[in-house]
Amino acid sequence: RKEVEQDPGPFNVPEGATVAFNCTYSNSASQSFFWYRQDCRKEPKLLMSVYSSGNEDGRFTAQLNRASQYISLLIRDSKLSDSATYLCAVKYEYKLSFGAGTTVTVRA
Amino acid sequence: GAVVSQHPSRVICKSGTSVKIECRSLDFQATTMFWYRQFPKKSLMLMATSNEGSKATYEQGVEKDKFLINHASLTLSTLTVTSAHPEDSSFYICSASREGTTDYGYTFGSGTRLTVV
């Protein structure tokens, strides 16, 4: 079983729609959780950390469910500029493990 | 904010040659740097962890004699792909951990796209 798994998508949504997707992780001792955004042929950039109580950053909401070992990302009021691949990352000790990414395409 | 610079951004080399990739932390001291490789539509795979002044720790399946890592200072780590072959063509990305900060994830360099012909 992979350490971190994501639905690859793609999720094709119209502008203004809400899109949500999950990421599961296998190590129950994982300590920190993140969502990164990666544009085509670029490096990942940190979108947000994910906290136990859930957290929101503008149109983005992240949730953590430790019991079921998954994290989620919800994007409200999608913009064209939200089109990207979203990588979840899970940290245990010093190591950051990534999922393969979920591709989101927002269309006009 | 934390900035990590990676060079070169793109390199094409002939099979059998060696390529060196540099990763620098510009505004902070990075006691630990990480090297990842990413194949198209795949996740970033951690290759090795380098600590300043000591030998790198390689992940299972990564050949340490092929991927030489040097972390000679708190701001510079290098990855040398020795005797490169076409199957080594990939996107290589470094990231750095800023000592003493709270956990906000790691900062990535801009990546190096290696093509071996």
Tab-separated table of C-alpha atoms in Angstrom:
chain	number	residue	atom	x	y	z
A	1	ARG	CA	0.000	0.000	0.000
A	2	LYS	CA	1.314	3.450	-0.887
A	3	GLU	CA	2.056	5.815	1.972
A	4	VAL	CA	-0.113	8.532	0.515
A	5	GLU	CA	-2.849	8.026	-2.055
A	6	GLN	CA	-4.948	10.474	-3.989
A	7	ASP	CA	-7.629	10.274	-6.625
A	8	PRO	CA	-5.750	11.487	-9.702
A	9	GLY	CA	-8.861	13.055	-11.228
A	10	PRO	CA	-9.062	15.008	-13.381
A	11	PHE	CA	-11.820	17.067	-11.859
A	12	ASN	CA	-13.241	19.301	-14.583
A	13	VAL	CA	-15.450	21.981	-13.084
A	14	PRO	CA	-17.001	25.232	-14.315
A	15	GLU	CA	-15.969	28.546	-12.867
A	16	GLY	CA	-17.752	29.242	-9.614
A	17	ALA	CA	-18.267	25.587	-8.750
A	18	THR	CA	-17.134	23.844	-5.600
A	19	VAL	CA	-14.746	20.945	-5.893
A	20	ALA	CA	-13.494	18.668	-3.145
A	21	PHE	CA	-11.156	15.723	-3.000
A	22	ASN	CA	-9.444	13.529	-0.448
A	23	CYS	CA	-6.104	12.009	0.297
A	24	THR	CA	-5.517	8.941	2.446
A	25	TYR	CA	-2.368	8.073	4.333
A	26	SER	CA	-1.188	4.778	5.760
A	27	ASN	CA	1.001	5.784	8.702
A	28	SER	CA	-1.203	6.427	11.709
A	29	ALA	CA	1.739	8.081	13.472
A	30	SER	CA	1.973	10.830	10.858
A	31	GLN	CA	2.425	14.167	12.525
A	32	SER	CA	1.772	16.962	10.069
A	33	PHE	CA	-0.283	17.377	6.950
A	34	PHE	CA	-0.161	19.775	4.045
A	35	TRP	CA	-1.664	20.616	0.716
A	36	TYR	CA	0.667	21.786	-2.035
A	37	ARG	CA	-0.181	23.152	-5.426
A	38	GLN	CA	1.913	22.201	-8.433
A	39	ASP	CA	1.581	23.864	-11.800
A	40	CYS	CA	2.725	22.095	-14.916
A	41	ARG	CA	6.491	21.521	-14.924
A	42	LYS	CA	6.999	23.652	-11.827
A	43	GLU	CA	7.940	22.980	-8.245
A	44	PRO	CA	5.255	22.390	-5.584
A	45	LYS	CA	4.215	25.404	-3.571
A	46	LEU	CA	2.683	25.192	-0.153
A	47	LEU	CA	-1.014	25.953	-0.277
A	48	MET	CA	-1.876	25.347	3.346
A	49	SER	CA	-1.150	23.267	6.377
A	50	VAL	CA	-3.937	21.071	7.669
A	51	TYR	CA	-4.827	21.285	11.321
A	52	SER	CA	-6.763	18.818	13.438
A	53	SER	CA	-9.686	21.170	13.873
A	54	GLY	CA	-9.858	21.956	10.177
A	55	ASN	CA	-8.852	25.283	8.734
A	56	GLU	CA	-9.815	27.706	6.061
A	57	ASP	CA	-7.812	30.071	3.913
A	58	GLY	CA	-10.040	32.177	1.739
A	59	ARG	CA	-11.820	29.857	-0.681
A	60	PHE	CA	-9.848	26.834	0.461
A	61	THR	CA	-10.881	24.594	3.341
A	62	ALA	CA	-8.825	21.692	4.625
A	63	GLN	CA	-9.949	18.957	6.971
A	64	LEU	CA	-8.125	16.187	8.777
A	65	ASN	CA	-9.718	12.950	9.916
A	66	ARG	CA	-7.179	11.047	11.957
A	67	ALA	CA	-9.531	8.168	12.768
A	68	SER	CA	-10.037	7.381	9.092
A	69	GLN	CA	-6.591	8.640	8.104
A	70	TYR	CA	-7.512	11.065	5.413
A	71	ILE	CA	-7.286	14.744	4.665
A	72	SER	CA	-9.469	16.722	2.338
A	73	LEU	CA	-9.365	19.928	0.384
A	74	LEU	CA	-12.393	21.898	-0.715
A	75	ILE	CA	-12.229	24.780	-3.145
A	76	ARG	CA	-15.216	27.121	-3.260
A	77	ASP	CA	-16.087	29.519	-6.049
A	78	SER	CA	-13.480	28.016	-8.365
A	79	LYS	CA	-11.409	30.360	-10.500
A	80	LEU	CA	-9.654	29.598	-13.764
A	81	SER	CA	-6.407	30.194	-11.927
A	82	ASP	CA	-7.166	27.298	-9.575
A	83	SER	CA	-6.410	24.876	-12.411
A	84	ALA	CA	-3.423	22.887	-11.173
A	85	THR	CA	-2.393	19.626	-9.591
A	86	TYR	CA	-2.928	19.473	-5.850
A	87	LEU	CA	-0.547	17.322	-3.872
A	88	CYS	CA	-1.174	16.201	-0.362
A	89	ALA	CA	1.859	15.715	1.830
A	90	VAL	CA	2.198	13.860	5.078
A	91	LYS	CA	5.086	14.274	7.458
A	92	TYR	CA	6.464	11.691	9.831
A	93	GLU	CA	9.551	12.717	11.790
A	94	TYR	CA	11.588	14.609	9.220
A	95	LYS	CA	10.251	12.951	6.086
A	96	LEU	CA	7.594	14.448	3.881
A	97	SER	CA	5.732	11.941	1.702
A	98	PHE	CA	3.599	13.043	-1.216
A	99	GLY	CA	0.618	11.742	-3.050
A	100	ALA	CA	0.686	11.632	-6.841
A	101	GLY	CA	-1.640	14.604	-7.026
A	102	THR	CA	-5.191	15.416	-8.011
A	103	THR	CA	-5.607	17.396	-11.199
A	104	VAL	CA	-8.232	20.124	-11.203
A	105	THR	CA	-9.248	21.948	-14.360
A	106	VAL	CA	-11.569	24.908	-14.065
A	107	ARG	CA	-13.283	25.870	-17.299
A	108	ALA	CA	-14.869	29.162	-18.277
B	1	GLY	CA	10.415	34.270	3.550
B	2	ALA	CA	12.481	31.170	3.009
B	3	VAL	CA	13.918	31.009	-0.499
B	4	VAL	CA	15.622	28.028	-2.065
B	5	SER	CA	17.477	28.456	-5.323
B	6	GLN	CA	18.161	25.498	-7.586
B	7	HIS	CA	20.381	25.413	-10.660
B	8	PRO	CA	20.335	24.591	-13.457
B	9	SER	CA	16.638	24.657	-14.243
B	10	ARG	CA	17.095	22.519	-17.307
B	11	VAL	CA	19.918	20.388	-18.584
B	12	ILE	CA	20.396	18.055	-21.507
B	13	CYS	CA	23.378	15.748	-21.374
B	14	LYS	CA	24.778	12.819	-23.250
B	15	SER	CA	24.500	9.324	-21.914
B	16	GLY	CA	27.494	8.460	-19.744
B	17	THR	CA	28.256	11.968	-18.585
B	18	SER	CA	27.723	13.404	-15.108
B	19	VAL	CA	25.512	16.283	-14.140
B	20	LYS	CA	25.694	18.397	-11.002
B	21	ILE	CA	22.642	20.143	-9.585
B	22	GLU	CA	22.974	22.821	-6.921
B	23	CYS	CA	20.503	23.740	-4.228
B	24	ARG	CA	21.049	26.846	-2.134
B	25	SER	CA	19.109	28.327	0.742
B	26	LEU	CA	19.337	32.059	0.159
B	27	ASP	CA	18.102	33.638	3.336
B	28	PHE	CA	18.332	30.956	5.966
B	29	GLN	CA	20.561	28.166	7.140
B	30	ALA	CA	19.347	24.763	6.087
B	31	THR	CA	20.657	22.048	8.324
B	32	THR	CA	18.730	19.484	6.332
B	33	MET	CA	18.039	19.345	2.630
B	34	PHE	CA	16.027	16.805	0.724
B	35	TRP	CA	16.314	15.600	-2.829
B	36	TYR	CA	13.256	14.381	-4.707
B	37	ARG	CA	12.665	12.985	-8.158
B	38	GLN	CA	9.398	13.215	-10.027
B	39	PHE	CA	8.399	11.303	-13.141
B	40	PRO	CA	5.523	12.588	-15.289
B	41	LYS	CA	2.157	12.292	-13.567
B	42	LYS	CA	3.777	10.626	-10.582
B	43	SER	CA	4.366	11.753	-7.035
B	44	LEU	CA	7.569	13.256	-5.749
B	45	MET	CA	9.769	10.456	-4.532
B	46	LEU	CA	12.255	11.214	-1.800
B	47	MET	CA	15.700	10.109	-2.918
B	48	ALA	CA	17.851	11.172	-0.003
B	49	THR	CA	18.224	13.429	2.979
B	50	SER	CA	21.389	15.408	3.387
B	51	ASN	CA	22.621	16.921	6.597
B	52	GLU	CA	25.328	19.526	6.665
B	53	GLY	CA	28.706	17.981	7.321
B	54	SER	CA	27.624	14.366	7.288
B	55	LYS	CA	26.819	11.635	4.826
B	56	ALA	CA	23.476	11.645	3.136
B	57	THR	CA	20.799	9.144	4.038
B	58	TYR	CA	19.457	7.424	0.952
B	59	GLU	CA	16.007	5.934	0.527
B	60	GLN	CA	15.651	2.307	-0.288
B	61	GLY	CA	16.335	1.578	-3.920
B	62	VAL	CA	18.337	4.745	-4.576
B	63	GLU	CA	21.927	4.060	-5.604
B	64	LYS	CA	24.224	6.218	-3.519
B	65	ASP	CA	27.134	5.755	-5.911
B	66	LYS	CA	25.043	6.989	-8.788
B	67	PHE	CA	23.437	9.927	-7.035
B	68	LEU	CA	26.202	11.637	-5.110
B	69	ILE	CA	25.060	14.167	-2.541
B	70	ASN	CA	27.264	16.706	-0.848
B	71	HIS	CA	26.083	19.123	1.820
B	72	ALA	CA	29.265	20.984	2.600
B	73	SER	CA	27.743	24.097	4.093
B	74	LEU	CA	24.530	25.237	5.750
B	75	THR	CA	23.401	26.895	2.546
B	76	LEU	CA	24.464	24.522	-0.203
B	77	SER	CA	23.713	20.949	-1.151
B	78	THR	CA	24.615	19.357	-4.477
B	79	LEU	CA	23.326	16.296	-6.257
B	80	THR	CA	25.542	14.752	-8.918
B	81	VAL	CA	24.012	12.234	-11.274
B	82	THR	CA	26.967	10.149	-12.355
B	83	SER	CA	27.172	8.259	-15.636
B	84	ALA	CA	23.682	9.385	-16.534
B	85	HIS	CA	21.455	7.199	-18.678
B	86	PRO	CA	18.162	7.978	-20.428
B	87	GLU	CA	16.204	6.344	-17.587
B	88	ASP	CA	17.628	9.011	-15.260
B	89	SER	CA	15.727	11.658	-17.201
B	90	SER	CA	13.378	13.200	-14.695
B	91	PHE	CA	12.481	16.302	-12.720
B	92	TYR	CA	14.780	16.656	-9.703
B	93	ILE	CA	13.724	18.981	-6.899
B	94	CYS	CA	15.439	19.921	-3.690
B	95	SER	CA	13.808	21.215	-0.571
B	96	ALA	CA	15.159	22.628	2.628
B	97	SER	CA	14.186	22.585	6.238
B	98	ARG	CA	14.667	25.768	8.152
B	99	GLU	CA	16.111	25.070	11.556
B	100	GLY	CA	14.082	26.225	14.492
B	101	THR	CA	10.913	27.117	12.635
B	102	THR	CA	7.498	25.776	13.390
B	103	ASP	CA	6.234	23.253	10.962
B	104	TYR	CA	4.934	24.866	7.823
B	105	GLY	CA	6.257	22.246	5.454
B	106	TYR	CA	9.411	22.606	3.461
B	107	THR	CA	10.472	25.132	0.861
B	108	PHE	CA	11.234	23.770	-2.582
B	109	GLY	CA	13.720	24.839	-5.188
B	110	SER	CA	12.397	25.458	-8.687
B	111	GLY	CA	13.520	22.056	-9.883
B	112	THR	CA	15.880	20.761	-12.552
B	113	ARG	CA	14.570	19.012	-15.614
B	114	LEU	CA	17.205	16.528	-16.703
B	115	THR	CA	17.105	14.951	-20.126
B	116	VAL	CA	19.703	12.335	-20.961
B	117	VAL	CA	20.089	11.616	-24.649
